[in-house]
Amino acid sequence: MRAVPFVAAAVAAGVVIGAFNAARSQPPDRLPGAIAPAPPLSDKPYGVGSAPFAQRPSTSCAAAACHGGGAIGRPGSEHSTWAREAVPSDTGDPHAKAYSVLFNPVSVRMGQLLGIKEPHNDQRCLACHAVTEGTGAATTRDQFLSEGVGCGGCHGPADKWIAEHTLPSWKTRSNESKWKEFGFVPTKNLVARTLNCASCHVGDGTRDMNHDMIAAGHPRLAFEPARFHAQQGYRKHWTEKGPARDFEVRMWVIGQATTLRAAVNLLYERASRAARVAKAEPVERDAPWPEFSGYSCYSCHQSIGEPALRGATGPARHPLGAPRWEVWSNTAAGVAAETCGLAFPGVSSPQLTRVEELRKLMSANRAPDPAEVARLALAARTELDRWLAELQAAEDRAPAPVAATAPQRVVGLLAAGALAPDGRLADHDWDALAARYLGAASMFAATGGRAGTGAAWADPLTATHGALRFPPGANGPVRFGPPELNTIRKQFELLRNTTGTPEGK
Amino acid sequence: MTTGYAGRTGRAGRAAGLAAAFAGLAIGLWAAVGPPRTAHAQPPGGAYPRPTADDKKRLSLIGAAECKACHSEDDPASKELYQQTKGFEFVRLWENKVWSAHDLHSTAYRSLLTDRTVKNKKDAPNATAQRMEDRLRKYKGETYTVAGDVACLACHASVRQPADLLPPAAWKAASFSTADGVGCEMCHGHGSLYQNRHRDSREVDAKDGEASRVVDWRDAAPGTKREWGLTDLRDPAVAAATCASCHIGNKDEGRFVTHDMYAAGHPPLPPMDLLAYSREQPRHWGLPAEMPYLTKLAASNPAKAFEVFHVRAGESHVARRFAEAALATLGATATLGEQLADDAKKKNDGLDFAAFDCYSCHHDLKYPSERQDRGYVGRPGRPLYRPAAFALARLVLDHASGMDKGEGLKGAPAELDKLELELADAFTVKTYGDPDKVRAATAKLAKWTAEARKKLEPVRYTPAEVTKLFNKVVAAGADPKRPVGDPEVAQLYTWAVETLYLDLYKPVNKKEPPAELVKLTKNLEGSVVARLRPKTAFYYEQQASGPLPGQTNGRDDSVDHRLKERMDTFNSFRGAPFRKAFMELKAPK
């Protein structure tokens, strides 16, 4: 755990996952199944929504000759690697126990507090803790449930492609046609992959993990695709194509884009539901508005009486005492937009003006008008979809390699952006600092860690991680005070200076 | 507990309110005392005259310096001046001395000073105000100062005329006198009309040792005194509402600490308890039992004593004040809730965050979570009103409904529960409360608390009943089945048992604090905020000389320091030590 990959992988993911895990509750571990009809417009990425096909249980994949070879970590043994019971240690893929956690004491108490009799039998929980769409009769449904978020959750309902994907002709099909015609999620395309992850790890119209649930005991969600891939103890059942640098840089950029897109989409879903409530139209279920889980947790969850900290310094004109919308997914997205041409040479940076308008609207008052939010969120989502469609197409084109200098540029921008012109931290919000840190950690991984060209970043990153980490027993940045902030400020200064980014940029 | 909580001020501000309220008493008291003067001719025995409409238009601030002329005596009983009216048997006459030596209300304005507004060499900028001002400048421009902001002055200075003559909407910085901070008249009422009148006396035939001059003003009806400007702080409901104006907030009176102010750094307002606040103020007046004029009147003319001074022979004035104030405080909170709901409607926004229980949101996230262990009122994850005022009012009603002549309150505890649930629903049905529902629920609650308080009038707080009430509070604090989870409820229970214990306790001498309370304080140290001024030791009645016990000087303590001590303790609240401390408590024999 003190080894080289520590900083990048364990540490980085550790902050998010480890930090939440300090709660010893479950990590935000659910993956989606299927989604709704995909709109045909070409300025949208494919892979959004659910494919209208039947699921197959994971046992269909686990034949010894297919993906159940039994040799952990080897091709042909994907299911064996994924499944927890395949080896005695408990290091399998957390998706495999997504359903079983619904029986644990935390889930049971959550159910009591929320008035959910049986969490393992309630669609609000099962939507992400199992595969339930397209699972057919009750008997097979039980089998699907017991698999947790099984193969179909991430790879798509297999009924139409299970035979097809073994044929030589499968390889000649485009990713888009695999999705559109067969419901297969082409996870090799990082945009398609992370969009699918985000449907649970951020949420969507049918998977809404809200603040009521968090108050009842559910861990908060803080999706960061690049570092989730490097989560400590996570046993990947695949290998990424191409060099690590390409993967890490692209994954980070795409991760920022998809996470923000999913957050905007979830906001859209929540706002349009609230707008229907406002017009006294029927809705599926009780829908709070505004929804707290869309705001930075620690805007509010900070103790009173620490004068140095009160209120994040925030963007200069953020209203006093107002919680900030989606600090987690907004903070580093601008850097990702600025540098997406480094990840995919030839792709130009998007203009995210509607997203910016949405940010303004969301901090204008305590309870923004849901209809207006829905309208603007839809426009912002369209803007992000256009960007994602470009990134996705670039992924499919097998783009030119990422330049060796790209990670340094990204780290420089992340670090410089953390600092205000007067040299102080521009933002004290833990989410904002963590998002920048995780981005820099991804870039550290992209350069090959301590043995690579970014070796000089190792110490600042380790120090930042130490300052961000939640104290024992805490489920948030308790006592996150001037010493921690000062440490972090110094590290970002170091990172900015070692990457040669001009001050003030 | 209710919804619209909000507005007290921080230490300083609170002080202000407090002072206000209590200074009020002082003035009121003194009012009847001053040196003999020739009276406006008045028919003895007739109703006290009332001011004309023109008189009333002139009602304005006179300033503490005027009050001080009489209310600043060291030993009034030895002074020739007061022998004829025996004013010292009615009020202390040293009110101003205690107030200026200890009372934070007198420093309320100085708490607003920053490096930009300090003029006087002996004043230092207050770090809390400085921080707030620096932050607020980003939003309000480079000429902004907190000392010039009417929203701050409202509770940190003395407004020159009452609100009906000078409405809050018309306030400017110049509408305030800053010399006394929250001066006498902010609690006792603007003094220009009663200044002379309240000490006018006329000669009477007196037996030996009795007053040879009477002050007709003293026995005038509270409503008449009110017309002349004097606030009837002897009425617990009036006193509670007066304090609440700043210490909870009252938008109609121009006083409300918004969440913006808190976010800029204003200290949180602690839950209000009239009796505890006045103990710590410290009180500058005598309790009725300590004032011969009142004890004699209660014996000779019980009806008048109750009507004018809210004093009854054989009944604890303190316990009645405590009980009525608990309901009035809940009512004041409800009234603010109504105002905030209206405000939210007007702005088409959620309720100001200051309407909510601060600690619904402002808590550290822990694992395992005590909140989840305890469960939630209504839906998890939705901020609620502050629960403390409900908890105390419920105990008071529960006790009163079992008292002789308390039949009118039989169903009251259940009705209160119902009203609270209604409010909980109004608060949680939408994320920041449903303004229409909050308005309806708080209006109902405000009306209901006033009616319930009226029903307390027939009961008698005899020592036996005060003991029962004490035991009820102790049992609620010690209850393992419904553990107290809210630090503010713990705080109010602690103050309540102190109030009632002291009321029942007959000290051998006034030097030794009651051992039982010393033990309680020790048991709760570091876990419940039992003192508004941290580390203040116990005292029965604080004199003007010397600092508050346990403090080097009652006022050299910075706001920052007091806030830190208070919040550290507040944030360390744990249910178990509190429960244990209450289990050990016994009523005095």
PDB file of N, CA and C in Angstrom, chain A residues 345-373:
ATOM      1  N   PRO A 345      -6.364  14.074 -30.456  1.00  0.00           N
ATOM      2  CA  PRO A 345      -5.868  15.092 -31.381  1.00  0.00           C
ATOM      3  C   PRO A 345      -6.881  15.320 -32.506  1.00  0.00           C
ATOM      4  N   GLY A 346      -7.173  16.563 -32.744  1.00  0.00           N
ATOM      5  CA  GLY A 346      -8.121  16.883 -33.802  1.00  0.00           C
ATOM      6  C   GLY A 346      -9.503  17.257 -33.294  1.00  0.00           C
ATOM      7  N   VAL A 347      -9.809  16.836 -32.052  1.00  0.00           N
ATOM      8  CA  VAL A 347     -11.118  17.210 -31.492  1.00  0.00           C
ATOM      9  C   VAL A 347     -10.972  18.575 -30.848  1.00  0.00           C
ATOM     10  N   SER A 348     -11.903  19.470 -31.174  1.00  0.00           N
ATOM     11  CA  SER A 348     -11.766  20.807 -30.612  1.00  0.00           C
ATOM     12  C   SER A 348     -12.591  20.932 -29.331  1.00  0.00           C
ATOM     13  N   SER A 349     -12.189  21.905 -28.513  1.00  0.00           N
ATOM     14  CA  SER A 349     -12.853  22.092 -27.223  1.00  0.00           C
ATOM     15  C   SER A 349     -14.282  22.582 -27.414  1.00  0.00           C
ATOM     16  N   PRO A 350     -15.207  22.050 -26.632  1.00  0.00           N
ATOM     17  CA  PRO A 350     -16.602  22.483 -26.755  1.00  0.00           C
ATOM     18  C   PRO A 350     -16.831  23.829 -26.079  1.00  0.00           C
ATOM     19  N   GLN A 351     -17.817  24.547 -26.554  1.00  0.00           N
ATOM     20  CA  GLN A 351     -18.260  25.749 -25.853  1.00  0.00           C
ATOM     21  C   GLN A 351     -19.415  25.338 -24.940  1.00  0.00           C
ATOM     22  N   LEU A 352     -19.183  25.388 -23.654  1.00  0.00           N
ATOM     23  CA  LEU A 352     -20.228  24.915 -22.747  1.00  0.00           C
ATOM     24  C   LEU A 352     -20.991  26.100 -22.146  1.00  0.00           C
ATOM     25  N   THR A 353     -21.569  26.900 -23.015  1.00  0.00           N
ATOM     26  CA  THR A 353     -22.221  28.116 -22.505  1.00  0.00           C
ATOM     27  C   THR A 353     -23.523  27.827 -21.772  1.00  0.00           C
ATOM     28  N   ARG A 354     -24.277  26.853 -22.258  1.00  0.00           N
ATOM     29  CA  ARG A 354     -25.537  26.544 -21.574  1.00  0.00           C
ATOM     30  C   ARG A 354     -25.276  25.924 -20.209  1.00  0.00           C
ATOM     31  N   VAL A 355     -24.208  25.128 -20.156  1.00  0.00           N
ATOM     32  CA  VAL A 355     -23.836  24.543 -18.860  1.00  0.00           C
ATOM     33  C   VAL A 355     -23.527  25.659 -17.873  1.00  0.00           C
ATOM     34  N   GLU A 356     -22.819  26.664 -18.366  1.00  0.00           N
ATOM     35  CA  GLU A 356     -22.480  27.790 -17.509  1.00  0.00           C
ATOM     36  C   GLU A 356     -23.748  28.533 -17.045  1.00  0.00           C
ATOM     37  N   GLU A 357     -24.670  28.704 -17.956  1.00  0.00           N
ATOM     38  CA  GLU A 357     -25.940  29.348 -17.581  1.00  0.00           C
ATOM     39  C   GLU A 357     -26.674  28.527 -16.528  1.00  0.00           C
ATOM     40  N   LEU A 358     -26.619  27.226 -16.706  1.00  0.00           N
ATOM     41  CA  LEU A 358     -27.295  26.344 -15.753  1.00  0.00           C
ATOM     42  C   LEU A 358     -26.670  26.485 -14.356  1.00  0.00           C
ATOM     43  N   ARG A 359     -25.349  26.550 -14.337  1.00  0.00           N
ATOM     44  CA  ARG A 359     -24.662  26.723 -13.044  1.00  0.00           C
ATOM     45  C   ARG A 359     -25.142  28.004 -12.369  1.00  0.00           C
ATOM     46  N   LYS A 360     -25.254  29.040 -13.161  1.00  0.00           N
ATOM     47  CA  LYS A 360     -25.698  30.326 -12.587  1.00  0.00           C
ATOM     48  C   LYS A 360     -27.111  30.219 -12.044  1.00  0.00           C
ATOM     49  N   LEU A 361     -27.970  29.621 -12.856  1.00  0.00           N
ATOM     50  CA  LEU A 361     -29.364  29.496 -12.435  1.00  0.00           C
ATOM     51  C   LEU A 361     -29.464  28.690 -11.139  1.00  0.00           C
ATOM     52  N   MET A 362     -28.657  27.637 -11.050  1.00  0.00           N
ATOM     53  CA  MET A 362     -28.743  26.759  -9.884  1.00  0.00           C
ATOM     54  C   MET A 362     -28.239  27.412  -8.608  1.00  0.00           C
ATOM     55  N   SER A 363     -27.490  28.499  -8.743  1.00  0.00           N
ATOM     56  CA  SER A 363     -27.077  29.132  -7.499  1.00  0.00           C
ATOM     57  C   SER A 363     -27.773  30.475  -7.292  1.00  0.00           C
ATOM     58  N   ALA A 364     -28.741  30.783  -8.151  1.00  0.00           N
ATOM     59  CA  ALA A 364     -29.403  32.080  -8.034  1.00  0.00           C
ATOM     60  C   ALA A 364     -30.312  32.160  -6.821  1.00  0.00           C
ATOM     61  N   ASN A 365     -31.044  31.112  -6.544  1.00  0.00           N
ATOM     62  CA  ASN A 365     -31.830  31.123  -5.305  1.00  0.00           C
ATOM     63  C   ASN A 365     -31.974  29.721  -4.726  1.00  0.00           C
ATOM     64  N   ARG A 366     -32.641  29.706  -3.583  1.00  0.00           N
ATOM     65  CA  ARG A 366     -32.716  28.440  -2.841  1.00  0.00           C
ATOM     66  C   ARG A 366     -33.533  27.400  -3.576  1.00  0.00           C
ATOM     67  N   ALA A 367     -34.642  27.819  -4.133  1.00  0.00           N
ATOM     68  CA  ALA A 367     -35.531  26.866  -4.800  1.00  0.00           C
ATOM     69  C   ALA A 367     -35.812  27.356  -6.212  1.00  0.00           C
ATOM     70  N   PRO A 368     -34.861  27.128  -7.123  1.00  0.00           N
ATOM     71  CA  PRO A 368     -35.055  27.626  -8.491  1.00  0.00           C
ATOM     72  C   PRO A 368     -36.290  26.997  -9.132  1.00  0.00           C
ATOM     73  N   ASP A 369     -36.890  27.737 -10.014  1.00  0.00           N
ATOM     74  CA  ASP A 369     -38.102  27.266 -10.674  1.00  0.00           C
ATOM     75  C   ASP A 369     -37.810  25.998 -11.477  1.00  0.00           C
ATOM     76  N   PRO A 370     -38.480  24.907 -11.136  1.00  0.00           N
ATOM     77  CA  PRO A 370     -38.128  23.631 -11.779  1.00  0.00           C
ATOM     78  C   PRO A 370     -38.330  23.638 -13.291  1.00  0.00           C
ATOM     79  N   ALA A 371     -39.364  24.340 -13.764  1.00  0.00           N
ATOM     80  CA  ALA A 371     -39.610  24.326 -15.207  1.00  0.00           C
ATOM     81  C   ALA A 371     -38.447  24.997 -15.944  1.00  0.00           C
ATOM     82  N   GLU A 372     -37.975  26.081 -15.351  1.00  0.00           N
ATOM     83  CA  GLU A 372     -36.864  26.799 -15.973  1.00  0.00           C
ATOM     84  C   GLU A 372     -35.590  25.954 -15.918  1.00  0.00           C
ATOM     85  N   VAL A 373     -35.386  25.301 -14.780  1.00  0.00           N
ATOM     86  CA  VAL A 373     -34.209  24.435 -14.652  1.00  0.00           C
ATOM     87  C   VAL A 373     -34.282  23.309 -15.668  1.00  0.00           C
TER      88      VAL A 373
END
